[in-house]
Short mmCIF file of C-alpha atoms in Angstrom, two decimals:
data_model
loop_
_atom_site.label_atom_id
_atom_site.label_comp_id
_atom_site.label_asym_id
_atom_site.label_seq_id
_atom_site.Cartn_x
_atom_site.Cartn_y
_atom_site.Cartn_z
CA MET A 1 40.83 15.14 17.59
CA LYS A 2 43.60 17.70 17.53
CA LEU A 3 44.22 19.29 20.90
CA TYR A 4 45.21 22.97 20.72
CA SER A 5 47.10 25.02 23.27
CA ALA A 6 47.27 28.77 23.83
CA GLY A 7 49.64 30.30 21.30
CA ASP A 8 49.19 27.63 18.64
CA LYS A 9 48.81 28.97 15.10
CA SER A 10 46.27 27.99 12.46
CA LYS A 11 44.30 29.35 9.52
CA ALA A 12 40.60 30.07 9.17
CA ILE A 13 38.15 32.23 7.24
CA CYS A 14 37.50 35.50 9.07
CA GLU A 15 34.03 36.93 8.39
CA THR A 16 35.17 40.41 9.42
CA CYS A 17 38.23 40.42 7.13
CA GLN A 18 36.43 38.40 4.45
CA ASP A 19 39.59 36.42 3.86
CA MET A 20 41.57 33.35 4.83
CA VAL A 21 43.72 34.59 7.70
CA GLU A 22 46.38 33.47 10.11
CA THR A 23 44.97 32.81 13.58
CA THR A 24 46.30 32.30 17.08
CA PHE A 25 44.62 30.25 19.80
CA LEU A 26 43.92 32.50 22.78
CA TYR A 27 41.53 32.59 25.74
CA ARG A 28 38.53 34.80 25.07
CA ASP A 29 35.00 35.50 26.34
CA VAL A 30 32.71 34.23 23.57
CA PRO A 31 29.03 35.32 23.27
CA PHE A 32 26.34 32.81 22.35
CA ASP A 33 25.05 33.03 18.79
CA ASP A 34 21.64 34.23 19.99
CA GLY A 35 23.07 36.89 22.29
CA THR A 36 21.52 35.42 25.47
CA GLY A 37 24.83 35.16 27.30
CA LYS A 38 28.46 34.32 26.94
CA VAL A 39 31.03 31.81 28.05
CA LYS A 40 34.13 33.17 29.70
CA ASP A 41 37.76 32.31 29.12
CA ILE A 42 37.58 29.51 26.58
CA LEU A 43 40.26 28.68 24.06
CA ALA A 44 39.33 30.15 20.69
CA SER A 45 40.94 30.73 17.32
CA VAL A 46 41.50 34.51 17.01
CA CYS A 47 42.17 36.39 13.79
CA ASP A 48 45.68 37.86 13.75
CA ARG A 49 44.48 40.85 11.68
CA CYS A 50 41.34 42.08 13.45
CA GLY A 51 41.34 40.21 16.76
CA GLU A 52 37.89 38.67 16.26
CA VAL A 53 37.12 35.08 17.28
CA VAL A 54 36.81 33.09 14.07
CA ALA A 55 36.54 29.48 15.26
CA ILE A 56 36.08 27.36 18.35
CA PRO A 57 38.09 24.14 18.75
CA ALA A 58 36.24 20.96 19.70
CA GLN A 59 37.87 20.91 23.13
CA SER A 60 36.05 24.17 24.05
CA LEU A 61 32.57 23.01 23.01
CA PRO A 62 31.68 21.28 26.33
CA ALA A 63 32.40 24.54 28.19
CA ILE A 64 30.00 26.38 25.86
CA ARG A 65 27.37 23.71 26.38
CA ARG A 66 27.68 23.95 30.17
CA ALA A 67 27.47 27.74 30.06
CA ARG A 68 24.31 27.63 27.95
CA GLU A 69 22.71 25.19 30.37
CA LYS A 70 23.21 27.72 33.18
CA VAL A 71 21.24 30.37 31.31
CA GLU A 72 17.75 29.68 32.55
CA VAL A 73 14.40 30.90 31.29
CA SER A 74 10.93 30.55 32.79
CA LEU A 75 8.53 27.91 31.58
CA GLU A 76 5.10 28.56 33.09
CA ALA A 77 1.55 27.35 32.62
CA GLN A 78 -1.79 27.35 34.41
CA VAL A 79 -2.96 23.75 34.71
CA PRO A 80 -5.61 21.87 36.73
CA ALA A 81 -4.44 21.03 40.24
CA SER A 82 -4.91 17.35 39.36
CA ASP A 83 -2.04 17.62 36.81
CA ILE A 84 0.32 18.78 39.54
CA GLU A 85 -0.88 15.95 41.77
CA ILE A 86 0.03 13.49 39.00
CA LEU A 87 3.50 14.99 38.75
CA ASP A 88 3.98 14.78 42.50
CA ALA A 89 2.73 11.19 42.58
CA ALA A 90 5.23 10.32 39.84
CA ALA A 91 7.98 12.14 41.72
CA THR A 92 7.39 10.02 44.82
CA ARG A 93 7.87 6.90 42.70
CA ILE A 94 11.30 7.94 41.49
CA SER A 95 12.71 9.42 44.70
CA GLU A 96 12.19 9.21 48.44
CA ARG A 97 13.19 12.87 48.51
CA ALA A 98 10.61 13.99 45.96
CA SER A 99 10.44 17.75 45.59
CA VAL A 100 9.56 20.43 43.07
CA ARG A 101 12.76 19.83 41.13
CA HIS A 102 11.63 16.25 40.46
CA ARG A 103 8.58 17.65 38.66
CA LYS A 104 10.96 19.49 36.38
CA PHE A 105 13.10 16.40 35.88
CA LEU A 106 10.09 14.30 34.91
CA LEU A 107 8.72 16.86 32.46
CA ALA A 108 12.13 17.32 30.86
CA PHE A 109 12.68 13.57 30.56
CA TYR A 110 9.31 12.89 28.93
CA VAL A 111 9.36 15.97 26.69
CA ARG A 112 12.74 14.94 25.29
CA LYS A 113 11.66 11.31 24.95
CA MET A 114 8.53 12.26 23.02
CA ALA A 115 10.20 14.99 20.96
CA ARG A 116 12.71 12.45 19.63
CA ASP A 117 10.01 9.91 18.81
CA PRO A 118 8.90 10.15 15.14
CA GLN A 119 5.34 9.53 16.35
CA GLY A 120 5.69 11.90 19.31
CA ALA A 121 3.90 14.88 17.75
CA GLU A 122 0.81 12.86 16.93
CA ARG A 123 0.86 11.17 20.32
CA ILE A 124 1.10 14.41 22.28
CA LYS A 125 -1.95 15.75 20.44
CA GLN A 126 -3.93 12.64 21.35
CA LEU A 127 -2.75 12.83 24.95
CA PHE A 128 -3.79 16.46 25.23
CA LEU A 129 -7.26 15.66 23.92
CA GLU A 130 -7.53 12.87 26.51
CA ALA A 131 -6.44 15.25 29.26
CA LYS A 132 -8.91 17.89 28.08
CA ALA A 133 -11.77 15.39 28.01
CA ALA A 134 -11.01 13.91 31.44
CA LYS A 135 -13.57 14.99 34.02
CA PRO A 136 -13.62 14.50 37.81
CA LYS A 137 -15.93 11.70 38.98
CA ALA A 138 -17.82 14.04 41.25
CA LYS A 139 -19.17 17.41 40.17
CA VAL A 140 -16.53 19.45 41.89
CA LYS A 141 -14.55 22.39 40.63
CA VAL A 142 -10.88 21.56 40.21
CA PRO A 143 -8.79 24.69 40.81
CA ARG A 144 -6.06 25.71 38.41
CA LYS A 145 -2.55 26.21 39.66
CA ARG A 146 0.60 27.69 38.28
CA LEU A 147 3.24 25.25 37.10
CA SER A 148 6.55 27.08 36.88
CA PHE A 149 10.09 25.98 36.18
CA LYS A 150 13.45 27.50 35.40
CA VAL A 151 14.80 25.59 32.42
CA SER A 152 17.91 25.84 30.31
CA HIS A 153 17.79 27.83 27.10
CA ASP A 154 18.48 24.67 25.12
CA PHE A 155 15.55 22.85 26.69
CA GLU A 156 13.26 25.82 26.13
CA GLU A 157 14.17 25.73 22.43
CA GLU A 158 13.60 21.97 22.27
CA PHE A 159 10.25 22.36 24.01
CA ALA A 160 9.17 25.19 21.70
CA ALA A 161 10.16 23.15 18.63
CA PHE A 162 8.13 20.18 19.87
CA ALA A 163 5.13 22.45 20.47
CA LYS A 164 5.49 23.86 16.97
CA ILE A 165 5.62 20.53 15.14
CA SER A 166 2.69 19.22 17.17
CA GLY A 167 0.62 22.34 16.51
CA LEU A 168 -0.11 22.78 20.22
CA LYS A 169 0.41 25.62 22.65
CA LYS A 170 2.96 25.17 25.39
CA THR A 171 0.31 24.62 28.07
CA GLN A 172 -1.34 21.99 25.89
CA VAL A 173 1.98 20.18 25.43
CA LEU A 174 2.56 20.21 29.19
CA ARG A 175 -0.87 18.75 29.80
CA GLY A 176 -0.24 16.02 27.24
CA VAL A 177 3.11 15.19 28.79
CA VAL A 178 1.54 14.95 32.24
CA ARG A 179 -0.99 12.54 30.73
CA GLU A 180 1.89 10.45 29.37
CA ILE A 181 3.56 10.42 32.79
CA ARG A 182 0.30 9.29 34.33
CA SER A 183 -0.08 6.32 31.97
CA ASP A 184 3.61 5.38 31.90
CA LEU A 185 4.72 5.90 35.48
CA VAL A 186 1.80 6.46 37.85
CA ALA A 187 -0.93 4.07 36.73
CA PRO A 188 1.08 0.83 36.24
CA GLU A 189 1.88 -1.21 39.34
CA TYR A 190 5.35 -1.99 37.96
CA PRO A 191 6.28 0.71 35.42
CA ALA A 192 8.82 -0.47 32.86
CA SER A 193 10.60 2.89 32.90
CA LEU A 194 10.86 3.09 36.69
CA PRO A 195 14.33 1.46 37.11
CA GLN A 196 15.87 3.78 34.52
CA LEU A 197 14.29 6.87 36.05
CA ARG A 198 15.34 5.92 39.56
CA GLU A 199 18.90 5.40 38.38
CA LEU A 200 18.96 8.79 36.62
CA VAL A 201 17.54 10.53 39.69
CA ALA A 202 19.98 8.79 42.02
CA THR A 203 22.81 10.06 39.83
CA MET A 204 21.33 13.57 39.84
CA GLU A 205 20.99 13.54 43.63
CA SER A 206 24.45 12.14 44.32
#
């Protein structure tokens, strides 16, 4: 990978000038493509004619990624109280300091795991149907509670894409994921994924 420094010269296609132009690497504030924010003072390739940013070197990409992660959006759903109890039970298995943020960690971990599984879309639909069909043993009314998180823009997009390919609404995906957490992490006496999750959480908490 070529490492650029401020003042270095290069060439790139400038969309504004509609031409191959000379560029200079300078520090600039660069907006995200979707307009949801910007990253400040990163090294960028700037058109010598019009002053527009025309390219971003590889060394600046991690800074953009970190900036995008800080842009948070709300992910909310009304779910049965029993779903939140499952999340909290799972959280106590992965950390002695279980808190609300561990709910978010668990949901993000399992959403990403299932979204990257070729069979994940079909599985989440089945899990949601199981969650929907589950009834309390006694005839009692289970209240619904609000499940709310602040998530990164990237995760929100990943979650929305998973919901789209599975054909489910966001609340239905969340309920399916909670069902997966229940069967994978809460129900087994010795969950296979527990060591990995505890290690990830320990790193997060350190």
